[in-house]
Coordinates of C-alpha atoms in Angstrom, one line a residue:
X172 CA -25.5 15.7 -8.5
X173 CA -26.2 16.1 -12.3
X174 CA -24.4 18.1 -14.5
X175 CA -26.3 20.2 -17.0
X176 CA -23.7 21.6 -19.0
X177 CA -22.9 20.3 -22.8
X178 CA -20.1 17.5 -23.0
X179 CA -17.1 17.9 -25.2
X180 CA -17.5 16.3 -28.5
X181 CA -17.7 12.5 -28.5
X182 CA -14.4 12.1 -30.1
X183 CA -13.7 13.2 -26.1
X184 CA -15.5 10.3 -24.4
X185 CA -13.5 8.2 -22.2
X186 CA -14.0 4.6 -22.4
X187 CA -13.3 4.1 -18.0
X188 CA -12.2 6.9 -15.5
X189 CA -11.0 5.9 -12.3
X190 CA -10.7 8.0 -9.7
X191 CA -8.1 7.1 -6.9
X192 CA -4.3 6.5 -7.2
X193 CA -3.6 4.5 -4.6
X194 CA -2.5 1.0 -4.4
X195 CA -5.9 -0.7 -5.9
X196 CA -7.0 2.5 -8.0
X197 CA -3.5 2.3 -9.6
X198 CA -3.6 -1.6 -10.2
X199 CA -7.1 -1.2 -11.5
X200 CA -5.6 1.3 -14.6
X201 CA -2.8 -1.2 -15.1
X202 CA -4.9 -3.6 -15.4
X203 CA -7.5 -1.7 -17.7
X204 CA -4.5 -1.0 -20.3
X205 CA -4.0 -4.3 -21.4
X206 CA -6.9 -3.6 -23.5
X207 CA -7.2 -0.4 -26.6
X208 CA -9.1 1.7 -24.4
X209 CA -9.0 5.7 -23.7
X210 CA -8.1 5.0 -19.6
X211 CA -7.9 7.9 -17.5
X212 CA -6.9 7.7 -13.9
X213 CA -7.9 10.8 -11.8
X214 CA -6.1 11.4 -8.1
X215 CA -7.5 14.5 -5.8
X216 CA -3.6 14.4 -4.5
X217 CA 0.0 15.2 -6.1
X218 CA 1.1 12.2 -6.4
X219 CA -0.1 8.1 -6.3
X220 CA 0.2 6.5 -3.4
X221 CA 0.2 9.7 -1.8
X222 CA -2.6 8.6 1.1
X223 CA -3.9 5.2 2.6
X224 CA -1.4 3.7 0.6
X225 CA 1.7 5.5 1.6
X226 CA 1.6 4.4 5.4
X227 CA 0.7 0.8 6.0
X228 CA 2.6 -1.9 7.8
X229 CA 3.6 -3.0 4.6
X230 CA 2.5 -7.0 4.7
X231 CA 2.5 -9.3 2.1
X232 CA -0.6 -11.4 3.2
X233 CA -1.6 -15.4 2.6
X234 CA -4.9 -14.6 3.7
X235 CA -4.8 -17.2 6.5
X236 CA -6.7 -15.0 9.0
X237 CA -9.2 -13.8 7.0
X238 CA -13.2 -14.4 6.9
X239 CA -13.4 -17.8 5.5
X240 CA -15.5 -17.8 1.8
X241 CA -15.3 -14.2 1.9
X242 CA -15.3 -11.8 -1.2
X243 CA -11.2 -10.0 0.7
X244 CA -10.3 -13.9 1.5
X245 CA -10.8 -15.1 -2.1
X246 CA -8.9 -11.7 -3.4
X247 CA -6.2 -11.9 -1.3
X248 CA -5.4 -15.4 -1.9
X249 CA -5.4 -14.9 -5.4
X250 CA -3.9 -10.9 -5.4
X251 CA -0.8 -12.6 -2.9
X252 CA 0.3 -15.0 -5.5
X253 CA 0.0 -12.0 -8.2
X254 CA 2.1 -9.1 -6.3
X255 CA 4.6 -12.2 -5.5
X256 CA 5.6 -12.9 -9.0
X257 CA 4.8 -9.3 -10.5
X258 CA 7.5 -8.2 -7.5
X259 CA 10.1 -10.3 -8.9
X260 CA 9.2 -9.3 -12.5
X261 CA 9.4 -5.6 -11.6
X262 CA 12.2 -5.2 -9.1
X263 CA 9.4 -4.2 -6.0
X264 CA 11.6 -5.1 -2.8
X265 CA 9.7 -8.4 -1.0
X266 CA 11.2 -10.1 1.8
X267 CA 9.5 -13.5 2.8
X268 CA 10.2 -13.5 6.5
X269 CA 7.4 -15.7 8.4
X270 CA 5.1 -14.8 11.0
X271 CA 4.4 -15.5 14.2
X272 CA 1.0 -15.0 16.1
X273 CA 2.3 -15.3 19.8
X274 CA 0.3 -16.0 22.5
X275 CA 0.5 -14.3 25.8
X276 CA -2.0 -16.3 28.5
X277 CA -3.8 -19.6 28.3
X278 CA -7.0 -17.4 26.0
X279 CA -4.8 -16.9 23.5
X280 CA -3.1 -19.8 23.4
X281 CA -5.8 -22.2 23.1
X282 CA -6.8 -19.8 20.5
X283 CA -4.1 -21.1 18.0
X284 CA -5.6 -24.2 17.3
X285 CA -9.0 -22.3 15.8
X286 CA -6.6 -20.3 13.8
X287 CA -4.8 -22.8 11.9
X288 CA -7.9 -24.2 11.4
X289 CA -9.6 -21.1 9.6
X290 CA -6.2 -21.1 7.5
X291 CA -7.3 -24.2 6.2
X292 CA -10.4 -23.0 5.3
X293 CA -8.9 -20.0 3.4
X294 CA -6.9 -22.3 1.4
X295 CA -3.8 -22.0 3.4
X296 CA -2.5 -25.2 4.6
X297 CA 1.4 -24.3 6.2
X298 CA 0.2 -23.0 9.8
X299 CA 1.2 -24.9 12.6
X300 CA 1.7 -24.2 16.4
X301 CA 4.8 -24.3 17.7
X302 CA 5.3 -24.5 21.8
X303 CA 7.2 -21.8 24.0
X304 CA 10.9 -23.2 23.5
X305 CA 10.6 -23.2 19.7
X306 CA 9.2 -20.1 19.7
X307 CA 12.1 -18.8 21.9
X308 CA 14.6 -20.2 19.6
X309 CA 13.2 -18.7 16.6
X310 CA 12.7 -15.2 18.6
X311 CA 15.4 -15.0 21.3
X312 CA 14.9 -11.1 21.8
X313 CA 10.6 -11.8 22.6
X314 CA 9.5 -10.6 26.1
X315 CA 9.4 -13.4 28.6
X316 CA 5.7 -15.0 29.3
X317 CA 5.1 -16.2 25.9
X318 CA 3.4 -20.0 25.9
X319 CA 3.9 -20.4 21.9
X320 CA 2.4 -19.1 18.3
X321 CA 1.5 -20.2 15.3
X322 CA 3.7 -19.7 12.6
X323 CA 2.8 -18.8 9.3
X324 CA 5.2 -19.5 6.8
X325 CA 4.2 -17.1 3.8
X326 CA 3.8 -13.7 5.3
X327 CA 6.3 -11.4 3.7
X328 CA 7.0 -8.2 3.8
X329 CA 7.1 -5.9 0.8
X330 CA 7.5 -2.0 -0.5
X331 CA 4.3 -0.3 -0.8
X332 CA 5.8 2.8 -2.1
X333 CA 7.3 0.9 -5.3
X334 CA 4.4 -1.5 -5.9
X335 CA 1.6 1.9 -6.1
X336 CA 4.6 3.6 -8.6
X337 CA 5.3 0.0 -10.6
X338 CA 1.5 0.1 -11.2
X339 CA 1.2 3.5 -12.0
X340 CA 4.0 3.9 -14.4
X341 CA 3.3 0.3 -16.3
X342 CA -0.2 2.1 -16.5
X343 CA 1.2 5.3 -18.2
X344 CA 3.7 3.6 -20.6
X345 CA 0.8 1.1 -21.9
X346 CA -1.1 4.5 -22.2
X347 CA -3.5 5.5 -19.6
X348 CA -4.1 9.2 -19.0
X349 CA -2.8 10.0 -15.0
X350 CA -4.4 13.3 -13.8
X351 CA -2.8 14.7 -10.6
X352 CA -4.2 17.4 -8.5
X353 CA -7.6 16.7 -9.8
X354 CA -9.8 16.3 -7.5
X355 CA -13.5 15.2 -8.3
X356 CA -16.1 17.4 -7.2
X357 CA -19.8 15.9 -8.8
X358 CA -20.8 13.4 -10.9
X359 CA -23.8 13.7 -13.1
X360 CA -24.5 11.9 -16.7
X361 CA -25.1 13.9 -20.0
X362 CA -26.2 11.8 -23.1
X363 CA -25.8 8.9 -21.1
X364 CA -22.4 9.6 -20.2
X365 CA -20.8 10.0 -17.1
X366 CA -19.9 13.6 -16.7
X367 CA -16.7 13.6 -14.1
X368 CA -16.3 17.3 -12.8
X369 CA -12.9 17.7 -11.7
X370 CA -11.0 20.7 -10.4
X371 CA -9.4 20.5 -13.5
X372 CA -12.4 20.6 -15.7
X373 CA -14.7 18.0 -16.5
X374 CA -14.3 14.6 -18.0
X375 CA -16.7 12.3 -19.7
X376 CA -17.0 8.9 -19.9
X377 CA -18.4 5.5 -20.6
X378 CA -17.6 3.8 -17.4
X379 CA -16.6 4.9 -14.3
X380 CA -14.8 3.1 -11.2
X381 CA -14.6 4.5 -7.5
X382 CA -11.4 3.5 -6.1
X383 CA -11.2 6.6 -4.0
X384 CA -10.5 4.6 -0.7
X385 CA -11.2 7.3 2.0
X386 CA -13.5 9.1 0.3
X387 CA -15.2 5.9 -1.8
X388 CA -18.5 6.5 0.0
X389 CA -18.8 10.2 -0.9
X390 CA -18.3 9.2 -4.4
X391 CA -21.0 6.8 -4.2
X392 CA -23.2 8.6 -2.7
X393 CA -22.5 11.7 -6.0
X394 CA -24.2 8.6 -8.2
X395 CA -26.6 7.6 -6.1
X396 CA -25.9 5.1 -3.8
X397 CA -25.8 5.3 0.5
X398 CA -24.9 1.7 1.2
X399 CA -21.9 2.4 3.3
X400 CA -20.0 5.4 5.3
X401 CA -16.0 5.3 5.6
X402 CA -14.9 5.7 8.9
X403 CA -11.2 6.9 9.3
X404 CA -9.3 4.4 11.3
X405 CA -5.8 5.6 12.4
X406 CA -3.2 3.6 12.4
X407 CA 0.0 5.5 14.3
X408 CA 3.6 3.8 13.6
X409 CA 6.9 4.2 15.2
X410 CA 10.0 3.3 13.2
X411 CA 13.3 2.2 15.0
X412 CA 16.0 2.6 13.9
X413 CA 18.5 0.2 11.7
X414 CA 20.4 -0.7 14.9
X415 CA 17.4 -2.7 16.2
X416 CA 16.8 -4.8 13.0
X417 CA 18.5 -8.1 14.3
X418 CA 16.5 -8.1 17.3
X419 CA 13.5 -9.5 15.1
X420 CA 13.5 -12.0 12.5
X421 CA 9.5 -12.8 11.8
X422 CA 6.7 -10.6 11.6
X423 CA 5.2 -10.9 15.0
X424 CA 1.9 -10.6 15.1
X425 CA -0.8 -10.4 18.0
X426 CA -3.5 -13.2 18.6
X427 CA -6.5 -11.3 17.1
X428 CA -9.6 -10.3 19.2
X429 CA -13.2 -9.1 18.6
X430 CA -10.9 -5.4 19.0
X431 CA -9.4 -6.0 15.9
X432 CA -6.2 -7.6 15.3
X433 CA -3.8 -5.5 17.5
X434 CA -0.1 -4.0 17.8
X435 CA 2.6 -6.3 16.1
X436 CA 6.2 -5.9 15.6
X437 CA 7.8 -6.2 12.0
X438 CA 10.8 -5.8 10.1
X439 CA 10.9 -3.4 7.3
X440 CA 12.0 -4.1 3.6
X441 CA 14.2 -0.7 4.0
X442 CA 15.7 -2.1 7.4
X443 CA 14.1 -0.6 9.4
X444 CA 11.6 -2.2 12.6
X445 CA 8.1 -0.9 12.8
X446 CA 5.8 -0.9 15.8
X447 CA 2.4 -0.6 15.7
X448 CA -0.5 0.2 14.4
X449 CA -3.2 1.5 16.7
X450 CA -7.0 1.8 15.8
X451 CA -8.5 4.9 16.4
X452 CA -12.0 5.6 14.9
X453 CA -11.9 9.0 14.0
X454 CA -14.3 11.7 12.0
X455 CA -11.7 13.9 10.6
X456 CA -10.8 12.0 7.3
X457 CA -7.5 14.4 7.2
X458 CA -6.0 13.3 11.1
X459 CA -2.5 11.6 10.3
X460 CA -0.8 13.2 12.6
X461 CA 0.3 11.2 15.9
X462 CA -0.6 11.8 19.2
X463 CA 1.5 11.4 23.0
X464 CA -1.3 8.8 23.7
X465 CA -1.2 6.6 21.1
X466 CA 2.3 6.4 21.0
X467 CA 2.7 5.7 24.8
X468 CA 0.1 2.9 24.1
X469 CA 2.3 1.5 21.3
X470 CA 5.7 1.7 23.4
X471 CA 3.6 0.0 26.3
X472 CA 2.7 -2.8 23.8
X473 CA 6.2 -3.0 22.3
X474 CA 7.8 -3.2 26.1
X475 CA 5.9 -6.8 26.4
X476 CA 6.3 -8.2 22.6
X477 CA 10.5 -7.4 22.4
X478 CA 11.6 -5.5 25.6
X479 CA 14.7 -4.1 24.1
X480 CA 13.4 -2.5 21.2
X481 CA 12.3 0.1 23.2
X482 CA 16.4 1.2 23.7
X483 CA 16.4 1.5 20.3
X484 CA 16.6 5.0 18.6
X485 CA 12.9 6.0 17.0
X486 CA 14.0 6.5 13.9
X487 CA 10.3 8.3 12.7
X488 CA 6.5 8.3 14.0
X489 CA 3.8 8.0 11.3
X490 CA 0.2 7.5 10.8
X491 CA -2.2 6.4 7.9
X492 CA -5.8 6.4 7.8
X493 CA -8.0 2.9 6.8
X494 CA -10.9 3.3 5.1
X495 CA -13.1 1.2 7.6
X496 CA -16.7 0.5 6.7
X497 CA -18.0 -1.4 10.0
X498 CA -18.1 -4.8 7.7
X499 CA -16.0 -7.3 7.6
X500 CA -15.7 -7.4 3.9
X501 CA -15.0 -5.6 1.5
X502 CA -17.5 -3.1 -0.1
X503 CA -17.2 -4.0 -4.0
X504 CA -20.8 -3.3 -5.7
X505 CA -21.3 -3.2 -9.6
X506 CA -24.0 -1.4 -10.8
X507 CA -24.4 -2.5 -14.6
X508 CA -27.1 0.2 -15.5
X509 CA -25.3 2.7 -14.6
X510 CA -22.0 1.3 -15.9
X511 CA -20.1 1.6 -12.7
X512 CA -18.1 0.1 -10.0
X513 CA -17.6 0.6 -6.6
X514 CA -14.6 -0.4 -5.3
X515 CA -14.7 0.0 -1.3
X516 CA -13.8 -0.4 2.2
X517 CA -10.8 -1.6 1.2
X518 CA -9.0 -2.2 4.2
X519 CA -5.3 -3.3 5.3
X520 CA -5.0 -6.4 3.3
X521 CA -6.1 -3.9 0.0
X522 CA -2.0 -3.8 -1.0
X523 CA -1.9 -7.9 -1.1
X524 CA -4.8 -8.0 -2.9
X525 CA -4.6 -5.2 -5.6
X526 CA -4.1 -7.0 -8.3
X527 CA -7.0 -9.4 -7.9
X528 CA -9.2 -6.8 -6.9
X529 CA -8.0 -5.1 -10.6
X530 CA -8.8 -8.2 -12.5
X531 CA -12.3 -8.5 -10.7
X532 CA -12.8 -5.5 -11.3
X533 CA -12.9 -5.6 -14.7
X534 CA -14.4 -8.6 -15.2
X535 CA -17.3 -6.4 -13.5
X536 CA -17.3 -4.0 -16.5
X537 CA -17.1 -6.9 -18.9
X538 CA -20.3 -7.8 -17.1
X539 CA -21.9 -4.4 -17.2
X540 CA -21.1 -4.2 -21.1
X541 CA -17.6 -2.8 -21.4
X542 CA -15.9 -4.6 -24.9
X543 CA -12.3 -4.3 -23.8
X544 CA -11.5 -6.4 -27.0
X545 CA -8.3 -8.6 -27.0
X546 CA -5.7 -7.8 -24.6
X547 CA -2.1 -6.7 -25.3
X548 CA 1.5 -6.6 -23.7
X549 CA 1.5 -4.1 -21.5
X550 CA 4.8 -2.0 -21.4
X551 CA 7.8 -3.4 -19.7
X552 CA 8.8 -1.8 -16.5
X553 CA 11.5 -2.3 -13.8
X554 CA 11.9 -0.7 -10.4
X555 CA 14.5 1.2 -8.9
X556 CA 15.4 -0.7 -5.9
X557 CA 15.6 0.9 -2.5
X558 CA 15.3 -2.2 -0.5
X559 CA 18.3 -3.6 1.3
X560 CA 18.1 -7.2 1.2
X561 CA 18.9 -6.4 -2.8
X562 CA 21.7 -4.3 -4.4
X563 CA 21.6 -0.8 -3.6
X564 CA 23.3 1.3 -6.0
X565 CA 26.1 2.2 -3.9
X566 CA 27.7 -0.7 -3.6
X567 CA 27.4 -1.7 -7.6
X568 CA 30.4 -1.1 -8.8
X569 CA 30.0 -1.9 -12.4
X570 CA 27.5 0.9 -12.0
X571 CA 29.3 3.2 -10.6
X572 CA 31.6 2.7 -13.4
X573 CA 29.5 3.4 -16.4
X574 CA 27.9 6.4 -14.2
X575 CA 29.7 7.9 -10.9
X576 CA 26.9 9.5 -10.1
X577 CA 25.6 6.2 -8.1
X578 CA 28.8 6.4 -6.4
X579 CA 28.1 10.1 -5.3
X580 CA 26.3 9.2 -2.0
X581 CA 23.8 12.5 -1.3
X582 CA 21.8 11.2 2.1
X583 CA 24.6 9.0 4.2
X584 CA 21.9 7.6 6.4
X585 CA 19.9 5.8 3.4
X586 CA 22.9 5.6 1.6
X587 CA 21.0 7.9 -1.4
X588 CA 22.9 8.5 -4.2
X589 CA 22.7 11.9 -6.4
X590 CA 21.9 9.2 -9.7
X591 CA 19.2 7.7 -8.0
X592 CA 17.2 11.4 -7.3
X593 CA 18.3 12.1 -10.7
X594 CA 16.4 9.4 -12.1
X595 CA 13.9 9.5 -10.3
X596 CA 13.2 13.3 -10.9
X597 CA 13.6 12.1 -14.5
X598 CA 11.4 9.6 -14.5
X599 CA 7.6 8.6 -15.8
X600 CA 5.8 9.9 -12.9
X601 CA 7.8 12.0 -11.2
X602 CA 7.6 13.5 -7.5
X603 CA 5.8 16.6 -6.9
X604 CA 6.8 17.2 -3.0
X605 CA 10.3 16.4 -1.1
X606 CA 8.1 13.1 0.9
X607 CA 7.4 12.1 -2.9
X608 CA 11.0 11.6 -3.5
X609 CA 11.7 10.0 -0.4
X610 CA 9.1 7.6 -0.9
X611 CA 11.3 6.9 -4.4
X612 CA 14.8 7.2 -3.1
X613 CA 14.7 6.7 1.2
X614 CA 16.2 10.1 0.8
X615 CA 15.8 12.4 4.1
X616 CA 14.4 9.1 5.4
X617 CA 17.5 8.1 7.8
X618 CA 18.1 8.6 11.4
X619 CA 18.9 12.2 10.9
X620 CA 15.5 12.9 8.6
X621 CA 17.2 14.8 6.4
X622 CA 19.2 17.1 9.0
X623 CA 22.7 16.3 7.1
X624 CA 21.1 16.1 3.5
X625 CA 18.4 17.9 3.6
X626 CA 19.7 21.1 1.8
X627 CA 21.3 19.3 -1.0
X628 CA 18.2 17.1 -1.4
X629 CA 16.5 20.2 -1.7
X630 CA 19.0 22.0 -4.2
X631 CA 19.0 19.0 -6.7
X632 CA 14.6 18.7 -6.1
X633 CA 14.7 22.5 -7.3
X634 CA 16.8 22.0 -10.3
X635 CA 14.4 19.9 -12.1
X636 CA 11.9 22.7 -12.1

């Protein structure tokens, strides 16, 4: 589309928009305000994190299973190491369980062998097989039949919630303009600037990235370019309940197939146990709701891989899109004369590798003629916690000293306090919708989903406004 209409004044020109808050659009800004540059970040929803990124299994990845010498295998080698220290710098909840890729029949089995080999060859050297009575030991609540695994040491599991708001909010305090509810509707170029027209009014600027994950090839396509079509792959989820935690201790994972790489079973950095994902290939880009059949397919699939989490109390059902592409890798195309980056198909692994895909992505506007100048320290940030392998709140009580309002417990099933909505109503980027605040607090998250706290959740979400 090109836009005909006069620019603002050059004193108005943007140095990079990028549109998409998600996980990688977010780390992307962060990244981009090391430098002295006028950064905006532009997100269609309320919030970041707010689709793709919001409901994911949640895996902190090695990379061991991934296309050998591939663009996503280099990233998320690289981007796993980087989330891992940045999550101890920041206070984002990671838990470094190990995994285990068990094998059901002979197939499978003699499948392990290939698999620790490919590790090898994406620079991961720790997986090893492990026969049926170790695996039993290590997993005494798996389904009987199983003939081993291999276990993978360095899969973790992580908050995906916190690490799209760490980026965000680091982002904002170094200085980067965050534009919610502005979705972009055309993208032309006046003066030889991009012209950005948003629902909010247009924006100019130098450079421009697409990190719009579900919609990544409709951008594209607004400059240009019809190299790839996003395909909306549903994932549904069911979350058990706390009870059910100690009946897993690794992230069990299925031997992978030409069909994708299947249902696992995984603890949650909240305490929860997830089950799923399935893989549905959908056209409706806006489908995240769950369906009777794909949750009778996941309970099916659980019933083999841990028989008695299927007693358990479902704690919630959820489902996320994938922006799937029909190739393997990802979909990350610069296009120097027209000072712009795609930055596509970014699939499930897209949360482990963020922040590589950030720095490559600006070395891709060095390339295309971006002068970023020397970088700077970005603005310190540190993340509320809401994972419980760390102190919670509630039980600080040097905290609750200085401020009883963490001792003032709001949602009893998350163990919420009223401080913790206060700040986070308070804070840099604050939630727009009730689910926003959840995904800060774990309030109306519980086993009664807010039946017990819903009200005063709401009361105190009101009160801000």
């Amino acid at each position: 589309m090109t836009v005909t209409t006069a620019g603002p004044p050059d004193d108005d020109v943007l140095d990079v928009v990028v549109v998409g808050a998600g996980v990688v659009g977010t780390a992307i800004a962060r990244e981009l305000a090391r430098y002295r540059l006028r950064t905006a970040l532009v997100e269609a929803s309320a919030d970041v994190g707010d689709g793709t990124s919001k409901a994911n299994t949640a895996i902190l990845h090695t990379g061991f299973d991934a296309v050998p010498g591939s663009l996503e295998s280099a990233l998320v080698r690289d981007g796993g190491r980087r989330l891992a220290a940045y999550a101890a710098e920041t206070g984002i909840p990671v838990e470094p369980l190990g995994a285990l890729l068990v094998a059901w029949d002979e197939e499978q089995s003699a499948a392990l062998p290939g698999l620790a080999e490919k590790a090898k060859r994406n620079g991961y050297d720790e997986a090893s097989a492990i026969g049926a009575g170790e695996l039993r030991a290590r997993e005494p609540h798996l389904g009987p039949g199983a003939l081993g695994a291999l276990h993978v040491p360095g899969e973790s599991i992580v908050c995906p919630w916190t690490t799209t708001l760490a980026y965000a909010t680091q982002a904002v305090r170094s200085g980067v303009t965050l534009h919610l509810n502005c979705p972009v509707t055309a993208v032309g170029s006046v003066d030889g600037r991009h012209v950005i027209s948003t629902g909010r009014g247009p924006l100019r600027a130098r450079y421009l990235v697409n990190a719009a994950g579900l919609y990544a090839d409709e951008i594209d396509r607004m400059l240009g370019h019809d190299t790839f079509t996003v395909t909306p792959r549903r994932g549904q989820l069911i979350v058990f309940d706390t009870f059910a935690r100690g009946l897993v201790r690794h992230i069990l994972l299925p031997v992978p197939t030409a069909l994708g790489k299947g249902v696992l079973v995984s603890p949650t950095v909240y305490g929860n146990v997830l089950l799923g994902p399935t893989a549905e290939d959908l056209d409706d880009r806006t489908a995240t709701g769950s369906t009777a059949e794909g949750l009778a397919l996941l309970r099916e699939k659980g019933r083999r891989i841990v028989p008695e989490l299927l007693e358990e109390e479902v704690t919630a059902v959820y489902a996320g899109l994938r922006a799937a592409t029909g190739q393997e890798d990802y979909r990350i195309h610069s296009r120097p004369g027209q000072r712009y980056v795609t930055v596509g198909g970014i699939r499930s692994t897209g949360l482990t590798a963020s922040m590589a895909i950030a720095a490559h992505v600006v070395d891709l506007l060095v390339d295309a003629g971006l002068a970023p100048g020397p970088p700077r320290p970005l603005a310190p940030v540190r993340m509320p916690n809401i994972g419980e392998a760390f102190p919670r709140p509630y039980r600080d009580a040097e905290l609750i000293a200085a401020d009883p309002e963490y001792g003032t417990i709001v949602c009893h099933c998350e163990r919420v306090t009223r401080g913790e909505i206060r700040d986070a109503l308070a804070a840099d980027i604050p939630p727009a919708t009730l689910d926003g605040l959840r995904r800060r607090t774990r309030a109306r998250g519980g086993r009664c989903q807010g039946f017990s706290c819903g009200a005063t959740v709401r009361e105190l979400f009101g009160a801000r406004r």
